[in-house]
Coordinates of C-alpha atoms in Angstrom, one line a residue:
Chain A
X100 CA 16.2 -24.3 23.2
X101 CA 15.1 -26.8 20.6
X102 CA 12.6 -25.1 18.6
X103 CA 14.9 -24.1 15.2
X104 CA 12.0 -26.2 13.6
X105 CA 9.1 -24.9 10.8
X106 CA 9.2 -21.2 10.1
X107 CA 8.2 -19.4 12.7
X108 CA 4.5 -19.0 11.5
X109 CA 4.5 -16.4 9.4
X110 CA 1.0 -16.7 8.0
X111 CA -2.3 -16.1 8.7
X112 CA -4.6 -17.1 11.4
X113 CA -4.7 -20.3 13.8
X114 CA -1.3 -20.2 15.2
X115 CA -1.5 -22.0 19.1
X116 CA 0.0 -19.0 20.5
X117 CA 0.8 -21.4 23.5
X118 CA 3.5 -23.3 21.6
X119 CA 5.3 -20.4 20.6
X120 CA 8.4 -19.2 22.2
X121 CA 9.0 -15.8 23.6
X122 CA 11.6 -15.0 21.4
X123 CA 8.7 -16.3 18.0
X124 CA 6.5 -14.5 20.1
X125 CA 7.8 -10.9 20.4
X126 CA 8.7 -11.2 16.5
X127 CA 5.0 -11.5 16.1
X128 CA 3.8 -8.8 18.5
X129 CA 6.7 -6.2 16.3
X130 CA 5.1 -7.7 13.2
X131 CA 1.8 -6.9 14.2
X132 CA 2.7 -3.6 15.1
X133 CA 4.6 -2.5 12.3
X134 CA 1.2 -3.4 10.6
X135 CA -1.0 -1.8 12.5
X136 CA 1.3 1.4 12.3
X137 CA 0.6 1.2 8.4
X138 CA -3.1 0.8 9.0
X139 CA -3.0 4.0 11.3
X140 CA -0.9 5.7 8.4
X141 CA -3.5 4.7 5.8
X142 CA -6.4 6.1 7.7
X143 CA -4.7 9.0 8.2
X144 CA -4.6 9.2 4.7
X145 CA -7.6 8.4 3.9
X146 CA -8.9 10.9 6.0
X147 CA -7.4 13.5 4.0
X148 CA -8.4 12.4 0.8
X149 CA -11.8 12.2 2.6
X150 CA -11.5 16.0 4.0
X151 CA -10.6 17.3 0.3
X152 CA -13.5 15.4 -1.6
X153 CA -16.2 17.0 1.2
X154 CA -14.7 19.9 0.9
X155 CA -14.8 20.5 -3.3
X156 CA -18.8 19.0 -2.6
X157 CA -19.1 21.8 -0.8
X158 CA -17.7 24.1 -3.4
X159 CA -19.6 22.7 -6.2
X160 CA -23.1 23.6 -4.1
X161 CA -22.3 27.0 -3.7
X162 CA -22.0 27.2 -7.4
X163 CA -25.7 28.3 -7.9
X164 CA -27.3 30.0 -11.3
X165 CA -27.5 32.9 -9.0
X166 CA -23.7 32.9 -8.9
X167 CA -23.8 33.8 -12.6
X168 CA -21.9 37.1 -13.4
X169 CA -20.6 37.2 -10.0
X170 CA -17.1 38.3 -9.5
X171 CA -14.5 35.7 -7.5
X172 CA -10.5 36.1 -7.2
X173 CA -8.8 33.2 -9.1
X174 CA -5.7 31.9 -7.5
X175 CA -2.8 32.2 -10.1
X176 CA -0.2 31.4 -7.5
X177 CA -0.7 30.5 -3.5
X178 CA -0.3 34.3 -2.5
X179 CA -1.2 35.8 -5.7
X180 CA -4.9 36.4 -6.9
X181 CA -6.8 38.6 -9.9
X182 CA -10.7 39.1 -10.3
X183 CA -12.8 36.6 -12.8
X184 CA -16.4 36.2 -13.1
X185 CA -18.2 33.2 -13.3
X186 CA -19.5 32.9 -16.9
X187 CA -20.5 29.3 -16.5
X188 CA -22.7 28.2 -13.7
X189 CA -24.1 24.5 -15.0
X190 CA -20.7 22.8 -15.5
X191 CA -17.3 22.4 -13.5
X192 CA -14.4 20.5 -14.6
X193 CA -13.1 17.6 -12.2
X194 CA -9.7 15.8 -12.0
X195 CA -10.8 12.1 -11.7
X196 CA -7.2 11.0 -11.7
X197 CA -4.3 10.4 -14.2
X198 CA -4.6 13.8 -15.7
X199 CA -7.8 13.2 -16.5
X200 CA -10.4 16.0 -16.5
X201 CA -14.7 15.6 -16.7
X202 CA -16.3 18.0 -17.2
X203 CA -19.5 17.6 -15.1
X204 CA -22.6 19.5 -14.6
X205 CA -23.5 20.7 -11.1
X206 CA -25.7 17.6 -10.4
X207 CA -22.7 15.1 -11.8
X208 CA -19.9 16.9 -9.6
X209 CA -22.1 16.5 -6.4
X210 CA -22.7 13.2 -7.8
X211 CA -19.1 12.2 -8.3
X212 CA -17.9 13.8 -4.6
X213 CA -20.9 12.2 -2.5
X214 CA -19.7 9.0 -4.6
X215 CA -16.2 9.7 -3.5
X216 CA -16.9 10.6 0.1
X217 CA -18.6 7.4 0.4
X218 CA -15.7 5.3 -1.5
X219 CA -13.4 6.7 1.0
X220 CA -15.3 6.4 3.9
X221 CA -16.1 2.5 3.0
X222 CA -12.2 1.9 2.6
X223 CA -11.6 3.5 6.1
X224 CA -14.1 1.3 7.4
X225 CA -12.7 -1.8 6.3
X226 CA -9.4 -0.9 7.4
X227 CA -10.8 0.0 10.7
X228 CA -12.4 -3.0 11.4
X229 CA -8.9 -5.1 9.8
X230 CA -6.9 -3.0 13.0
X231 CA -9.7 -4.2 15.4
X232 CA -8.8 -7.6 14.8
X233 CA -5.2 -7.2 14.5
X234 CA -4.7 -5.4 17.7
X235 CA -7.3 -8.2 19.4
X236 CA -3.8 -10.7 18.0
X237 CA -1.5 -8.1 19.7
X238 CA -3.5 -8.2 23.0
X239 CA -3.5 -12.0 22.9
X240 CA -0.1 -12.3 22.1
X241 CA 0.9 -9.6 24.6
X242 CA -0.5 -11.5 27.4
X243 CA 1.3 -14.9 26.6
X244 CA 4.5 -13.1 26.4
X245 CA 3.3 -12.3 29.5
X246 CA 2.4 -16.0 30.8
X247 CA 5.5 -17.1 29.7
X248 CA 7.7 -14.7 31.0
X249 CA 6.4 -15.0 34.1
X250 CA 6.5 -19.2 34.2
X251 CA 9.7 -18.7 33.4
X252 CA 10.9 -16.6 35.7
X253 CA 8.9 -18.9 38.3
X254 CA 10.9 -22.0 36.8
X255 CA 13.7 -22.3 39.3
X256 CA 16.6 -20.8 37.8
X257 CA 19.5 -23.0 37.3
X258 CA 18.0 -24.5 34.6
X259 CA 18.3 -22.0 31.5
X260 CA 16.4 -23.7 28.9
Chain B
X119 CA 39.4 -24.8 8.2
X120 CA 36.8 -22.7 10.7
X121 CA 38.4 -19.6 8.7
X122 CA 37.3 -20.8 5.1
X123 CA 34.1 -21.7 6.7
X124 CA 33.9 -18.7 8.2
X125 CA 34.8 -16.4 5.0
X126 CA 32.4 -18.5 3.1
X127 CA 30.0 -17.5 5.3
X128 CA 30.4 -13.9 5.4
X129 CA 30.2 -14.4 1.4
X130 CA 27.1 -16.1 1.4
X131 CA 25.8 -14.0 3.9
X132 CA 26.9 -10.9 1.7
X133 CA 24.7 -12.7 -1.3
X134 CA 21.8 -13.0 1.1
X135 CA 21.4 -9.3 1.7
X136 CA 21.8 -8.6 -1.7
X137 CA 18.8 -10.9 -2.3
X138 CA 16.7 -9.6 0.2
X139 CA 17.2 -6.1 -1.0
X140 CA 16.2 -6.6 -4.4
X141 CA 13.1 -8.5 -2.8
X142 CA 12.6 -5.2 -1.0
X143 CA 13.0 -3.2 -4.4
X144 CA 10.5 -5.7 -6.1
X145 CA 7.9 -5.4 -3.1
X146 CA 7.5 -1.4 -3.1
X147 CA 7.6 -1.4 -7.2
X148 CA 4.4 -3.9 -6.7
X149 CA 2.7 -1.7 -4.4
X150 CA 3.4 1.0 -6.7
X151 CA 2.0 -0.2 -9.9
X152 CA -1.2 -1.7 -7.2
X153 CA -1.9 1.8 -6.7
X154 CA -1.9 2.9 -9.9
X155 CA -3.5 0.1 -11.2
X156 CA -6.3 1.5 -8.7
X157 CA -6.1 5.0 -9.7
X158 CA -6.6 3.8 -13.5
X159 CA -9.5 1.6 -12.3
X160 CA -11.2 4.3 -10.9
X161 CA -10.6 6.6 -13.7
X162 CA -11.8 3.9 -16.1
X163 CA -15.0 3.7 -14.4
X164 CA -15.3 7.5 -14.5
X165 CA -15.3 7.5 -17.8
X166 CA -17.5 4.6 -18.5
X167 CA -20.2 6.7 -16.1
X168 CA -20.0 10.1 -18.8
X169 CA -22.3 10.8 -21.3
X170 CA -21.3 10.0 -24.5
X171 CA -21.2 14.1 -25.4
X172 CA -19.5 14.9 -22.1
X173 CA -16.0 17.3 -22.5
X174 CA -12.7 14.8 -21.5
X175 CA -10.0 16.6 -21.0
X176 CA -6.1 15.9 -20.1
X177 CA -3.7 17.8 -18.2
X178 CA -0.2 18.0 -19.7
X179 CA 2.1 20.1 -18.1
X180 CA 0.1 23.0 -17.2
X181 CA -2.4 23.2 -19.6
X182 CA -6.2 21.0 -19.8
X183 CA -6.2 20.1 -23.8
X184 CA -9.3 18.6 -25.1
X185 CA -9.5 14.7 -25.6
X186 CA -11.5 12.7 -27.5
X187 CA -14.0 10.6 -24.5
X188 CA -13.1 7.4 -26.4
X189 CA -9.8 8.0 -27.1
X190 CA -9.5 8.5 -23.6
X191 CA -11.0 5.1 -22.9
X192 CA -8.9 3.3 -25.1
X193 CA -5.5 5.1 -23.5
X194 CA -7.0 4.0 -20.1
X195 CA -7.5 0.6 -21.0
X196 CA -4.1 0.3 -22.2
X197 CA -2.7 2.0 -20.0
X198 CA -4.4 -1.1 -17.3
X199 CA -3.1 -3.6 -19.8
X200 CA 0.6 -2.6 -19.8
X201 CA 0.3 -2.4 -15.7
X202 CA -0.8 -5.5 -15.1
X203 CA 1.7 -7.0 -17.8
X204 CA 4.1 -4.9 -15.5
X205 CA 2.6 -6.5 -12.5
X206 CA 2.8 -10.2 -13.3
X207 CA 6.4 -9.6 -14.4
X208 CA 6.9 -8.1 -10.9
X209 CA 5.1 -10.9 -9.5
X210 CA 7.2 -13.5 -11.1
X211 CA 10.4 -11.7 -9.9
X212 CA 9.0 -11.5 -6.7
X213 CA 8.8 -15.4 -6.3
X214 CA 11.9 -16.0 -7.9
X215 CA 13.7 -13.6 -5.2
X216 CA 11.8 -15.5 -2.5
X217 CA 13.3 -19.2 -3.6
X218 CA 16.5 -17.6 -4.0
X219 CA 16.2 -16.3 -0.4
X220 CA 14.9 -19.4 0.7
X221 CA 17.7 -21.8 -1.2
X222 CA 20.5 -18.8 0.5
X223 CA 19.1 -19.5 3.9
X224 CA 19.3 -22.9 4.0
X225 CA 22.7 -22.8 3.4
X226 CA 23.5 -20.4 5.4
X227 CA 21.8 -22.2 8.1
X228 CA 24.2 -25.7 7.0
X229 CA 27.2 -23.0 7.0
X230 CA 26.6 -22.0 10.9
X231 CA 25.8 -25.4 11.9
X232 CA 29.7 -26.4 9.9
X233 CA 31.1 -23.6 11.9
X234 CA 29.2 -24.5 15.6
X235 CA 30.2 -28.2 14.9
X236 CA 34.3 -26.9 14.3
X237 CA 34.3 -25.0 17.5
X238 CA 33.0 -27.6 19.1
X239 CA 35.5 -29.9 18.0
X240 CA 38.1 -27.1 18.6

């Protein structure tokens, strides 16, 4: 084996996956992987966040001026509720991050979550299309691992290169 | 001779991990202070789209107080200063651990090559 030369291309893009060796190539097929794990972990996330924002748009439509006067039960804990009425029906109160509260009215908070939804859904789309092409590298690379294993095994066997 | 070689090795070697766990450190503070850099982005802009009249307020410990809209700006926009001051800082540190790693590999590279030459010889 005589290939102890440049680093074993740890970069980006336009590597001859041909003159790699198995052992370069399987460290590239894990790294891609691990990647693409985080890229699947990030979606997941995403999809959450996603989830949450659609759901508090939803909340903030059903806050009507019809809803004025009308009696809810206010979480205090997560098992533990008391009766409130809804007083103000124009305005909410939104966390936009940092400990940071707005406060919005109805048209802003549907506003800011239709914003959000689409924020998130724009980042999961990017990502998306970032796995696509990353898991087109593992494909390649999987199949010359495969080549290589095989013309190596083919290679008469004595000679242990 | 192969055992100082070798001890010197292990040393080095010892040194090397060191490195790359501080690099490790370094990498996930980065990430860290990107995603709050983020977060304060997109708070900052948040703010920039209220009205000028619009109610801020800030959550400390349990309770919302009442914050001035501009003050609020102005602590946001400081806050984004003294991250990215924080991030350069990490970046710097960052490249300084990868030299370091790069100069330890080399010789630890020179080391193993001593040793494989010795046992050769042996």
């Amino acid at each position: 084996m005589a290939t102890i030369s440049a680093a074993p291309a740890p970069g980006m893009q336009q590597i001859d996956l041909s003159k790699l060796n198995l052992h370069q190539l399987a460290q590239l097929k894990q790294q891609l992987d691990q990647e693409l794990n985080v890229f699947q972990d990030s979606l997941q996330t995403l999809k959450i966040a996603q989830g949450k924002f659609v759901e508090s748009g939803e909340s903030v439509e059903k806050i009507t001026p019809q809803t004025k006067g009308k009696t809810v039960l206010v979480p205090l804990t997560g098992s533990m509720y008391v009766p409130g009425t809804i007083i103000d029906t124009d305005n909410v109160i939104i966390d936009i991050g940092t400990g940071y509260y707005a406060q919005k009215d109805i048209d802003g908070g549907k506003d800011y979550f239709k914003r959000k939804v689409e924020f998130v859904t724009e980042q999961m789309e990017k990502i998306q299309a970032l796995a696509v092409e990353k898991s087109k590298a593992r494909e390649a690379i999987c199949m010359m691992l495969e080549m290589k294993l095989q013309a190596q095994s083919q290679a008469q066997k004595p000679s242990t290169s | 001779m192969t055992e100082e070689i070798q001890k010197k090795l292990q040393k080095e070697l010892e040194i090397f991990n060191g490195v790359q766990k501080e690099y490790h450190k370094a990498m996930a503070q980065k990430q860290q202070l990107d995603s709050q850099l983020n977060e304060n982005k997109a708070v900052k802009e948040e703010l920039m789209l209220l009205k000028k009249d619009a109610e801020v307020y800030k959550l400390i410990g349990p309770v919302l107080i009442k914050q001035d809209l501009e003050e609020a700006r102005q602590n946001v926009a400081k806050r984004m200063e003294y991250i990215n001051k924080e991030m350069k800082r990490t970046d710097d540190h960052i490249s300084a651990l990868e030299n370091k790693q790069e100069a330890l590999q080399e010789n630890l590279n020179k080391l193993k090559n001593d040793l494989g030459k010795m046992k050769i010889k042996a």
